Amino acid sequence: MNLTISPGAPLRGEASLQGDKSLSHRAALFAALAQGESCIDNFLVSGVTRAMLDALTALGISWELRDRRLSVRGRGLAGMRSPLERIDCGNSATTLRLLAGALVAAGVSAVLDGTPGLRARPMRRIVEPLQAMGVEIEADEGGEAPLKLAARLPGRSLASIDYTLQVASAQVKSCLMLAALAARGTTTLHEPGPSRDHTERMLRSMGVPVEAGKREAPGLSGPIITTTISPIYPVELSPLHMTLPGDISAAAFLIVAALITPGSEITLRSVGLNPGRTGLLDALRAMGADLQVKGLSEVNGEPVGDLIVRYSSLHGIQVSGPLVVRMIDEFPAFAIAAAYAQGPTVVSGALELRHKESDRIAAICQELDRLGVKIAETPDGFRIQGNTPPRSGTVQAHGDHRLAMALAIAGLSAGGPVRVRQAEIIAESFPDFDTMLLRLGAHVKREE
Ligand code: S3P
């Protein structure tokens, strides 16, 4: 499918977004480990969460999805069975890394695998600490999927560890926290940055003692975050009853869309505003964005609020340090804002972007260059000259849902239409993307 967005119309109106992707993955999986029936409203129904639900089926867990309400019948940590075939995690590293931790907690054997894109993503970062806990797990020679996990003998617990993550990563942290449910004693994880803490909040709400603290470290650009998890034997997780907030990482595209399209004013209802996810809002405000939060409250342990966004004249900024991890998924959308800004924008310290659904540094630079944006790749980021808004053109999605959406919104104020090829990948995380933009007034065309 090709998606073409043409310039012209301002975006106006209100939208409510689908449930947050990170929270949807966690809620489905943690509910499967809980004892009893969980009910999750505003669940994200998309490609990546389908991979998670199919994996639960393979593990013998029953669930039901009606519209956006997911019910899961959890049977406790010991209630999962070893799957008969390898589990296909599709293109989703969150599915694979979180499942690895949950399967370790459940003590079952499994092979976790996925698309060639997923097989290219680094897995040593979970395999090594899991091995240090006493888990029998192996990656392929390059340290990538497929991951082979052996069953644990009944009654055997794992060793708790005190471990320093090499990169700030909520997926790695969450994998190890889930595995820690099968370890005796306290597991302590140190992270070089403030990654999203959804797992901490959700496990706490299910009755697991989790604490977090931070300390400044000499020579580092940000604080070290330390998380401890001290499960109480026998571990029994209470079921979840929650409504998921709208996905701020999906909202990111609509926010940037409104900021760059003259005459726009949109309201996005009930968006998740976890501080580990709001880096883009801080960056855009520093660029001069007119962005307001209204009705901030806490819903099921997560901050939620409405966002009001108006067209703004933006200027370039520098992004580095802890802000990078707080907006790690938002660089494709951010790059579009920077392309429309006055003056240069420089992103550094963002090497992790090379390990996402695509090498996002290379892919953003290659595709924006095709649209005439003055952009230069650096080893750990990119530099956009500013004052060179995109021109009309055809671009590639690189199998990356966020890149596809970012390039599509680039067309809203460009010199002419922007056509994104193989845009069906957008359905991995935001199946309503084009219809929502249409409803807000954008000129969007799908060619199947
Ligand atoms: C996620 C964590 C981030 C993020 C991904 C979702 C999560 O990955 O990029 O989209 O749900 O924990 P890393 O942990 O690899 O940074």
CSV table of C-alpha atoms and ligand atoms in Angstrom, one decimal:
chain,number,residue,atom,x,y,z
A,1,MET,CA,0.0,0.0,0.0
A,2,ASN,CA,1.2,3.5,-0.8
A,3,LEU,CA,0.1,6.5,1.3
A,4,THR,CA,0.2,10.0,-0.1
A,5,ILE,CA,-0.3,13.2,1.9
A,6,SER,CA,-0.7,16.5,0.1
A,7,PRO,CA,-0.3,20.0,1.5
A,8,GLY,CA,-3.2,22.4,1.8
A,9,ALA,CA,-5.6,21.9,4.6
A,10,PRO,CA,-5.2,22.9,8.3
A,11,LEU,CA,-5.8,20.2,10.9
A,12,ARG,CA,-8.7,20.9,13.3
A,13,GLY,CA,-10.8,18.9,15.8
A,14,GLU,CA,-10.4,16.3,18.5
A,15,ALA,CA,-9.1,12.8,18.5
A,16,SER,CA,-8.9,9.9,21.1
A,17,LEU,CA,-6.0,7.6,20.5
A,18,GLN,CA,-5.8,3.8,20.7
A,19,GLY,CA,-4.2,2.4,23.9
A,20,ASP,CA,-0.5,2.8,24.4
A,21,LYS,CA,1.7,0.1,22.8
A,22,SER,CA,4.1,-0.4,25.7
A,23,LEU,CA,1.2,-0.7,28.1
A,24,SER,CA,-0.8,-3.0,25.9
A,25,HIS,CA,2.1,-5.5,25.6
A,26,ARG,CA,2.6,-5.4,29.3
A,27,ALA,CA,-1.0,-5.6,30.3
A,28,ALA,CA,-1.7,-8.6,28.1
A,29,LEU,CA,1.4,-10.5,29.3
A,30,PHE,CA,1.3,-9.6,33.0
A,31,ALA,CA,-2.4,-10.5,33.1
A,32,ALA,CA,-1.4,-14.0,31.7
A,33,LEU,CA,0.9,-14.4,34.7
A,34,ALA,CA,-1.7,-13.2,37.2
A,35,GLN,CA,-4.1,-15.4,39.1
A,36,GLY,CA,-7.6,-14.7,37.9
A,37,GLU,CA,-9.4,-12.8,35.1
A,38,SER,CA,-8.0,-9.4,34.0
A,39,CYS,CA,-10.0,-6.8,32.0
A,40,ILE,CA,-8.1,-4.2,30.0
A,41,ASP,CA,-10.0,-1.4,28.2
A,42,ASN,CA,-8.7,0.6,25.2
A,43,PHE,CA,-6.2,-2.2,24.3
A,44,LEU,CA,-4.2,-1.5,21.2
A,45,VAL,CA,-5.3,-3.8,18.4
A,46,SER,CA,-2.5,-3.8,15.9
A,47,GLY,CA,0.2,-6.0,14.3
A,48,VAL,CA,2.6,-6.0,17.2
A,49,THR,CA,0.1,-6.7,19.9
A,50,ARG,CA,-1.5,-9.5,17.7
A,51,ALA,CA,2.0,-11.1,17.9
A,52,MET,CA,1.8,-11.0,21.7
A,53,LEU,CA,-1.8,-12.3,21.9
A,54,ASP,CA,-0.9,-15.2,19.5
A,55,ALA,CA,2.1,-16.0,21.7
A,56,LEU,CA,-0.2,-16.2,24.7
A,57,THR,CA,-2.5,-18.7,22.9
A,58,ALA,CA,0.6,-20.8,22.1
A,59,LEU,CA,1.4,-20.8,25.8
A,60,GLY,CA,-2.1,-22.1,26.7
A,61,ILE,CA,-3.6,-18.9,28.0
A,62,SER,CA,-7.1,-18.0,27.0
A,63,TRP,CA,-8.1,-14.5,26.2
A,64,GLU,CA,-10.9,-12.7,24.4
A,65,LEU,CA,-10.9,-9.4,22.5
A,66,ARG,CA,-14.1,-7.5,22.0
A,67,ASP,CA,-13.5,-4.2,20.2
A,68,ARG,CA,-10.8,-2.7,22.4
A,69,ARG,CA,-11.6,-4.7,25.6
A,70,LEU,CA,-9.2,-7.5,26.3
A,71,SER,CA,-10.1,-10.2,28.9
A,72,VAL,CA,-7.3,-12.6,29.9
A,73,ARG,CA,-7.7,-15.6,32.1
A,74,GLY,CA,-4.4,-15.8,34.0
A,75,ARG,CA,-3.5,-19.0,35.7
A,76,GLY,CA,-0.6,-17.8,37.8
A,77,LEU,CA,3.2,-18.0,37.2
A,78,ALA,CA,3.0,-21.8,36.8
A,79,GLY,CA,0.0,-21.8,34.5
A,80,MET,CA,1.8,-21.4,31.2
A,81,ARG,CA,2.7,-24.5,29.1
A,82,SER,CA,5.7,-24.9,26.9
A,83,PRO,CA,4.6,-24.1,23.3
A,84,LEU,CA,4.7,-26.9,20.7
A,85,GLU,CA,6.2,-24.7,18.0
A,86,ARG,CA,8.6,-21.7,18.0
A,87,ILE,CA,6.9,-18.5,19.0
A,88,ASP,CA,6.8,-16.0,16.2
A,89,CYS,CA,7.2,-12.5,17.6
A,90,GLY,CA,6.8,-10.9,14.2
A,91,ASN,CA,8.6,-7.6,14.0
A,92,SER,CA,8.3,-6.8,17.6
A,93,ALA,CA,11.3,-6.6,19.9
A,94,THR,CA,9.1,-5.7,22.8
A,95,THR,CA,7.1,-8.9,22.4
A,96,LEU,CA,10.3,-11.0,22.2
A,97,ARG,CA,12.2,-9.4,25.1
A,98,LEU,CA,9.2,-9.2,27.5
A,99,LEU,CA,8.1,-12.7,26.6
A,100,ALA,CA,11.6,-14.0,27.3
A,101,GLY,CA,11.4,-12.6,30.9
A,102,ALA,CA,7.9,-13.9,31.4
A,103,LEU,CA,8.7,-17.4,30.1
A,104,VAL,CA,11.7,-17.5,32.5
A,105,ALA,CA,9.4,-16.6,35.3
A,106,ALA,CA,7.0,-19.4,34.2
A,107,GLY,CA,9.8,-21.9,33.9
A,108,VAL,CA,8.8,-23.2,30.5
A,109,SER,CA,10.9,-24.1,27.4
A,110,ALA,CA,10.4,-22.2,24.2
A,111,VAL,CA,12.1,-20.9,21.0
A,112,LEU,CA,11.5,-17.2,20.4
A,113,ASP,CA,11.9,-16.0,16.8
A,114,GLY,CA,10.6,-13.4,14.4
A,115,THR,CA,11.0,-11.6,11.1
A,116,PRO,CA,14.5,-11.1,9.5
A,117,GLY,CA,14.3,-7.5,10.9
A,118,LEU,CA,13.7,-8.8,14.4
A,119,ARG,CA,16.5,-11.4,14.0
A,120,ALA,CA,18.9,-8.5,13.3
A,121,ARG,CA,18.3,-6.8,16.7
A,122,PRO,CA,20.6,-7.2,19.6
A,123,MET,CA,19.6,-9.9,22.2
A,124,ARG,CA,22.9,-10.3,24.2
A,125,ARG,CA,21.7,-7.5,26.3
A,126,ILE,CA,19.0,-9.9,27.8
A,127,VAL,CA,20.8,-13.2,27.3
A,128,GLU,CA,23.8,-12.4,29.3
A,129,PRO,CA,22.1,-11.2,32.5
A,130,LEU,CA,19.5,-14.0,32.3
A,131,GLN,CA,22.4,-16.5,32.1
A,132,ALA,CA,23.9,-14.8,35.2
A,133,MET,CA,20.6,-15.5,37.0
A,134,GLY,CA,21.0,-19.2,36.1
A,135,VAL,CA,18.7,-19.3,33.1
A,136,GLU,CA,19.5,-21.8,30.3
A,137,ILE,CA,19.1,-19.5,27.3
A,138,GLU,CA,21.0,-19.2,24.1
A,139,ALA,CA,21.0,-16.8,21.2
A,140,ASP,CA,22.5,-17.5,17.7
A,141,GLU,CA,26.2,-16.9,17.1
A,142,GLY,CA,25.7,-13.2,16.5
A,143,GLY,CA,23.8,-12.8,19.8
A,144,GLU,CA,20.5,-12.5,18.0
A,145,ALA,CA,17.2,-14.3,17.7
A,146,PRO,CA,16.1,-17.1,17.6
A,147,LEU,CA,16.5,-17.5,21.4
A,148,LYS,CA,16.3,-21.0,22.8
A,149,LEU,CA,15.1,-21.2,26.4
A,150,ALA,CA,15.2,-24.4,28.4
A,151,ALA,CA,12.6,-25.3,31.0
A,152,ARG,CA,13.5,-25.0,34.7
A,153,LEU,CA,13.1,-27.9,37.0
A,154,PRO,CA,10.1,-27.6,39.3
A,155,GLY,CA,10.9,-26.1,42.6
A,156,ARG,CA,14.2,-24.6,41.4
A,157,SER,CA,14.5,-20.8,41.8
A,158,LEU,CA,16.9,-18.5,40.0
A,159,ALA,CA,19.7,-16.3,41.5
A,160,SER,CA,18.9,-12.7,42.1
A,161,ILE,CA,21.5,-10.4,40.6
A,162,ASP,CA,22.9,-6.9,41.0
A,163,TYR,CA,23.3,-5.8,37.3
A,164,THR,CA,24.3,-2.7,35.4
A,165,LEU,CA,22.6,-2.3,32.0
A,166,GLN,CA,25.0,-1.0,29.3
A,167,VAL,CA,22.2,1.0,27.7
A,168,ALA,CA,19.0,2.5,29.2
A,169,SER,CA,16.3,0.1,27.9
A,170,ALA,CA,12.9,-0.5,29.3
A,171,GLN,CA,12.7,-3.7,27.4
A,172,VAL,CA,15.8,-5.1,29.0
A,173,LYS,CA,14.9,-3.9,32.4
A,174,SER,CA,11.4,-5.3,32.1
A,175,CYS,CA,12.7,-8.7,30.9
A,176,LEU,CA,14.9,-8.9,33.9
A,177,MET,CA,12.2,-7.8,36.3
A,178,LEU,CA,9.9,-10.5,35.0
A,179,ALA,CA,12.6,-13.1,35.3
A,180,ALA,CA,13.3,-11.8,38.9
A,181,LEU,CA,9.8,-13.1,39.8
A,182,ALA,CA,11.4,-16.6,39.9
A,183,ALA,CA,14.5,-15.5,41.9
A,184,ARG,CA,14.8,-15.5,45.6
A,185,GLY,CA,15.9,-12.3,47.2
A,186,THR,CA,16.1,-8.8,45.7
A,187,THR,CA,17.2,-8.1,42.2
A,188,THR,CA,18.8,-4.8,41.6
A,189,LEU,CA,19.2,-3.1,38.2
A,190,HIS,CA,21.2,0.0,37.4
A,191,GLU,CA,20.5,1.9,34.2
A,192,PRO,CA,22.3,4.8,32.6
A,193,GLY,CA,19.2,6.8,31.9
A,194,PRO,CA,15.5,7.3,32.7
A,195,SER,CA,13.8,4.7,30.5
A,196,ARG,CA,10.0,4.3,30.8
A,197,ASP,CA,8.8,2.8,34.1
A,198,HIS,CA,5.5,1.2,33.0
A,199,THR,CA,6.6,-2.3,34.2
A,200,GLU,CA,7.5,-0.9,37.7
A,201,ARG,CA,4.1,0.8,38.0
A,202,MET,CA,2.1,-2.2,36.7
A,203,LEU,CA,3.9,-4.8,38.8
A,204,ARG,CA,3.4,-2.7,41.9
A,205,SER,CA,-0.3,-2.5,41.2
A,206,MET,CA,-0.3,-6.3,41.0
A,207,GLY,CA,1.3,-6.6,44.5
A,208,VAL,CA,5.0,-6.9,43.8
A,209,PRO,CA,7.4,-4.7,45.9
A,210,VAL,CA,9.3,-2.5,43.4
A,211,GLU,CA,11.4,0.5,44.3
A,212,ALA,CA,13.3,3.0,42.2
A,213,GLY,CA,15.9,5.7,43.0
A,214,LYS,CA,18.4,7.9,41.1
A,215,ARG,CA,21.8,9.2,41.8
A,216,GLU,CA,24.1,11.6,39.9
A,217,ALA,CA,27.3,9.9,38.6
A,218,PRO,CA,30.5,11.8,37.8
A,219,GLY,CA,31.3,11.8,34.1
A,220,LEU,CA,27.9,10.8,32.9
A,221,SER,CA,25.5,13.2,31.2
A,222,GLY,CA,22.5,12.0,33.3
A,223,PRO,CA,21.6,10.1,36.5
A,224,ILE,CA,21.9,6.4,37.1
A,225,ILE,CA,18.5,4.9,37.8
A,226,THR,CA,18.4,2.0,40.2
A,227,THR,CA,15.4,-0.3,40.4
A,228,THR,CA,14.9,-3.1,42.9
A,229,ILE,CA,12.4,-5.8,42.8
A,230,SER,CA,11.8,-8.0,45.9
A,231,PRO,CA,9.1,-10.7,45.1
A,232,ILE,CA,7.6,-12.4,48.0
A,233,TYR,CA,7.3,-16.2,47.8
A,234,PRO,CA,5.1,-17.7,46.5
A,235,VAL,CA,4.6,-15.0,43.9
A,236,GLU,CA,1.0,-14.3,43.1
A,237,LEU,CA,0.1,-11.4,40.9
A,238,SER,CA,-3.3,-9.8,41.3
A,239,PRO,CA,-5.3,-9.5,38.1
A,240,LEU,CA,-5.5,-6.1,36.2
A,241,HIS,CA,-8.6,-3.9,35.8
A,242,MET,CA,-7.5,-0.9,33.8
A,243,THR,CA,-8.2,1.5,31.0
A,244,LEU,CA,-5.1,2.2,29.0
A,245,PRO,CA,-4.2,5.8,28.1
A,246,GLY,CA,-3.8,6.9,24.5
A,247,ASP,CA,-0.4,6.2,23.0
A,248,ILE,CA,1.9,9.3,23.2
A,249,SER,CA,4.2,7.7,20.6
A,250,ALA,CA,1.3,7.6,18.1
A,251,ALA,CA,0.1,11.1,19.2
A,252,ALA,CA,3.6,12.3,18.3
A,253,PHE,CA,2.8,12.2,14.6
A,254,LEU,CA,-0.4,14.2,15.1
A,255,ILE,CA,1.3,16.7,17.4
A,256,VAL,CA,4.1,17.4,14.8
A,257,ALA,CA,1.5,17.3,12.0
A,258,ALA,CA,-0.5,20.2,13.7
A,259,LEU,CA,2.7,22.1,14.6
A,260,ILE,CA,3.9,22.3,11.0
A,261,THR,CA,0.5,22.9,9.2
A,262,PRO,CA,-0.5,26.5,9.2
A,263,GLY,CA,-3.9,27.2,10.8
A,264,SER,CA,-4.0,23.9,12.8
A,265,GLU,CA,-5.4,23.4,16.3
A,266,ILE,CA,-6.1,19.9,17.6
A,267,THR,CA,-7.0,18.4,20.9
A,268,LEU,CA,-5.8,14.8,21.7
A,269,ARG,CA,-7.8,13.3,24.6
A,270,SER,CA,-6.5,11.1,27.4
A,271,VAL,CA,-2.9,10.7,26.3
A,272,GLY,CA,-0.4,8.8,28.5
A,273,LEU,CA,2.1,11.2,30.0
A,274,ASN,CA,4.5,8.9,31.8
A,275,PRO,CA,7.7,11.1,32.4
A,276,GLY,CA,9.8,8.5,30.7
A,277,ARG,CA,7.8,9.1,27.5
A,278,THR,CA,7.3,12.9,27.4
A,279,GLY,CA,10.7,13.9,26.1
A,280,LEU,CA,9.3,14.9,22.7
A,281,LEU,CA,6.9,17.4,24.4
A,282,ASP,CA,9.9,19.0,26.2
A,283,ALA,CA,11.9,19.1,23.0
A,284,LEU,CA,9.1,20.7,21.0
A,285,ARG,CA,8.4,23.3,23.7
A,286,ALA,CA,12.1,24.2,23.6
A,287,MET,CA,11.6,24.7,19.8
A,288,GLY,CA,8.8,27.2,20.5
A,289,ALA,CA,5.8,24.8,20.1
A,290,ASP,CA,2.4,25.9,21.4
A,291,LEU,CA,1.5,22.8,23.4
A,292,GLN,CA,-0.7,22.7,26.4
A,293,VAL,CA,-1.6,19.9,28.8
A,294,LYS,CA,-5.1,20.0,30.3
A,295,GLY,CA,-6.8,17.8,32.9
A,296,LEU,CA,-3.7,16.1,34.1
A,297,SER,CA,-4.6,13.2,36.4
A,298,GLU,CA,-3.4,9.7,37.3
A,299,VAL,CA,-5.4,6.7,35.9
A,300,ASN,CA,-4.4,3.2,37.0
A,301,GLY,CA,-1.0,4.4,38.2
A,302,GLU,CA,-0.1,6.3,35.0
A,303,PRO,CA,-0.3,10.1,34.4
A,304,VAL,CA,-2.9,11.0,31.7
A,305,GLY,CA,-4.0,14.3,30.2
A,306,ASP,CA,-5.4,16.1,27.1
A,307,LEU,CA,-3.0,17.7,24.7
A,308,ILE,CA,-3.9,20.9,22.8
A,309,VAL,CA,-1.6,21.7,19.9
A,310,ARG,CA,-1.5,24.7,17.7
A,311,TYR,CA,0.5,25.5,14.6
A,312,SER,CA,3.7,27.2,15.7
A,313,SER,CA,6.8,28.7,14.2
A,314,LEU,CA,9.6,26.4,15.4
A,315,HIS,CA,13.4,27.0,15.8
A,316,GLY,CA,16.2,24.4,15.9
A,317,ILE,CA,17.6,22.9,19.1
A,318,GLN,CA,20.3,20.5,20.4
A,319,VAL,CA,19.1,17.1,21.8
A,320,SER,CA,21.4,14.9,23.8
A,321,GLY,CA,21.8,13.2,27.3
A,322,PRO,CA,18.8,11.9,29.3
A,323,LEU,CA,16.3,13.6,26.9
A,324,VAL,CA,17.3,11.1,24.2
A,325,VAL,CA,15.9,8.1,26.1
A,326,ARG,CA,12.8,10.0,27.1
A,327,MET,CA,12.0,10.4,23.4
A,328,ILE,CA,13.7,7.3,22.0
A,329,ASP,CA,10.7,6.4,19.7
A,330,GLU,CA,10.0,9.9,18.6
A,331,PHE,CA,13.1,10.8,16.5
A,332,PRO,CA,11.4,10.2,13.2
A,333,ALA,CA,8.5,12.6,14.1
A,334,PHE,CA,11.0,15.0,15.7
A,335,ALA,CA,13.1,15.1,12.6
A,336,ILE,CA,10.1,16.4,10.6
A,337,ALA,CA,9.6,19.2,13.1
A,338,ALA,CA,13.3,20.0,12.8
A,339,ALA,CA,13.1,20.1,9.0
A,340,TYR,CA,10.4,22.8,9.2
A,341,ALA,CA,12.2,24.8,11.9
A,342,GLN,CA,14.3,27.9,11.5
A,343,GLY,CA,18.0,27.2,12.2
A,344,PRO,CA,20.0,24.0,12.9
A,345,THR,CA,19.0,21.0,15.0
A,346,VAL,CA,21.6,18.6,16.3
A,347,VAL,CA,20.9,15.2,17.8
A,348,SER,CA,23.8,13.3,19.5
A,349,GLY,CA,24.2,10.5,22.0
A,350,ALA,CA,21.4,8.5,20.2
A,351,LEU,CA,23.3,5.5,19.0
A,352,GLU,CA,20.4,3.2,20.1
A,353,LEU,CA,18.4,4.6,17.1
A,354,ARG,CA,20.5,2.3,14.9
A,355,HIS,CA,18.9,-0.7,16.7
A,356,LYS,CA,15.2,0.0,16.2
A,357,GLU,CA,12.8,-1.3,13.5
A,358,SER,CA,15.3,0.2,11.0
A,359,ASP,CA,18.7,1.9,11.5
A,360,ARG,CA,16.7,5.1,12.1
A,361,ILE,CA,19.7,7.4,11.9
A,362,ALA,CA,20.6,6.1,8.4
A,363,ALA,CA,17.0,5.8,7.2
A,364,ILE,CA,15.8,9.2,8.4
A,365,CYS,CA,18.8,10.8,6.7
A,366,GLN,CA,18.4,8.9,3.5
A,367,GLU,CA,14.7,9.6,3.1
A,368,LEU,CA,14.7,13.2,4.2
A,369,ASP,CA,17.6,13.8,1.8
A,370,ARG,CA,15.3,12.5,-1.0
A,371,LEU,CA,12.8,15.2,-0.1
A,372,GLY,CA,15.5,17.9,-0.3
A,373,VAL,CA,16.0,18.4,3.5
A,374,LYS,CA,19.5,19.4,4.3
A,375,ILE,CA,20.4,16.6,6.8
A,376,ALA,CA,23.8,15.0,7.7
A,377,GLU,CA,24.3,11.7,9.4
A,378,THR,CA,26.7,11.4,12.4
A,379,PRO,CA,27.8,8.2,14.2
A,380,ASP,CA,25.3,8.8,17.0
A,381,GLY,CA,22.7,11.1,15.6
A,382,PHE,CA,22.1,13.7,12.8
A,383,ARG,CA,22.2,17.3,12.0
A,384,ILE,CA,19.4,19.2,10.2
A,385,GLN,CA,20.3,22.6,8.8
A,386,GLY,CA,16.7,24.0,9.1
A,387,ASN,CA,15.0,26.4,6.8
A,388,THR,CA,14.8,23.6,4.2
A,389,PRO,CA,11.2,22.2,4.4
A,390,PRO,CA,10.6,19.0,2.4
A,391,ARG,CA,9.7,19.1,-1.2
A,392,SER,CA,7.4,16.7,-3.1
A,393,GLY,CA,8.7,13.1,-3.6
A,394,THR,CA,8.4,9.4,-3.1
A,395,VAL,CA,10.1,7.8,-0.1
A,396,GLN,CA,10.6,4.3,1.4
A,397,ALA,CA,9.3,3.0,4.8
A,398,HIS,CA,12.3,0.7,5.4
A,399,GLY,CA,9.9,-1.7,7.1
A,400,ASP,CA,9.6,0.8,10.0
A,401,HIS,CA,6.1,1.9,11.0
A,402,ARG,CA,7.4,5.1,12.7
A,403,LEU,CA,9.5,6.1,9.8
A,404,ALA,CA,6.5,5.6,7.4
A,405,MET,CA,4.3,7.8,9.6
A,406,ALA,CA,6.9,10.6,10.0
A,407,LEU,CA,7.5,10.7,6.2
A,408,ALA,CA,3.8,10.8,5.5
A,409,ILE,CA,3.2,13.9,7.7
A,410,ALA,CA,6.1,15.6,6.1
A,411,GLY,CA,3.8,16.0,3.1
A,412,LEU,CA,1.3,18.2,5.1
A,413,SER,CA,3.3,21.4,4.4
A,414,ALA,CA,5.7,20.3,1.7
A,415,GLY,CA,6.2,21.7,-1.7
A,416,GLY,CA,3.9,19.0,-3.1
A,417,PRO,CA,2.6,15.6,-2.2
A,418,VAL,CA,4.8,13.1,-0.4
A,419,ARG,CA,4.2,9.4,-1.3
A,420,VAL,CA,5.3,6.7,1.2
A,421,ARG,CA,5.8,3.3,-0.4
A,422,GLN,CA,5.0,0.1,1.6
A,423,ALA,CA,3.1,2.1,4.1
A,424,GLU,CA,1.1,-0.9,5.2
A,425,ILE,CA,3.7,-1.3,7.9
A,426,ILE,CA,2.0,1.5,9.8
A,427,ALA,CA,-0.6,-1.0,10.9
A,428,GLU,CA,2.0,-2.6,13.2
A,429,SER,CA,1.3,0.2,15.7
A,430,PHE,CA,-1.2,2.7,14.5
A,431,PRO,CA,-3.9,1.1,12.2
A,432,ASP,CA,-6.1,4.3,12.4
A,433,PHE,CA,-3.3,6.7,11.3
A,434,ASP,CA,-4.7,7.7,7.9
A,435,THR,CA,-8.4,7.7,8.9
A,436,MET,CA,-7.6,9.9,11.9
A,437,LEU,CA,-5.6,12.4,9.8
A,438,LEU,CA,-8.4,12.4,7.2
A,439,ARG,CA,-10.9,13.2,10.0
A,440,LEU,CA,-8.8,16.1,11.2
A,441,GLY,CA,-8.8,17.5,7.7
A,442,ALA,CA,-5.6,16.3,6.0
A,443,HIS,CA,-5.5,15.4,2.3
A,444,VAL,CA,-4.7,11.6,2.5
A,445,LYS,CA,-4.8,9.1,-0.3
A,446,ARG,CA,-4.3,5.3,0.0
A,447,GLU,CA,-3.4,3.2,-3.1
A,448,GLU,CA,-3.7,-0.5,-2.4
B,1,S3P,C1,9.7,-0.2,24.7
B,1,S3P,C2,11.0,0.3,25.0
B,1,S3P,C3,11.8,1.0,24.0
B,1,S3P,C4,11.0,1.5,22.8
B,1,S3P,C5,10.1,0.4,22.3
B,1,S3P,C6,9.1,0.0,23.4
B,1,S3P,C7,9.0,-0.8,25.8
B,1,S3P,O1,12.8,0.0,23.5
B,1,S3P,O2,11.9,1.9,21.8
B,1,S3P,O3,9.3,0.9,21.2
B,1,S3P,O4,7.8,-1.0,25.7
B,1,S3P,O5,9.6,-1.2,26.8
B,1,S3P,P1,14.2,-0.2,24.3
B,1,S3P,O6,14.0,-0.7,25.6
B,1,S3P,O7,15.0,-1.1,23.4
B,1,S3P,O8,14.9,1.2,24.3
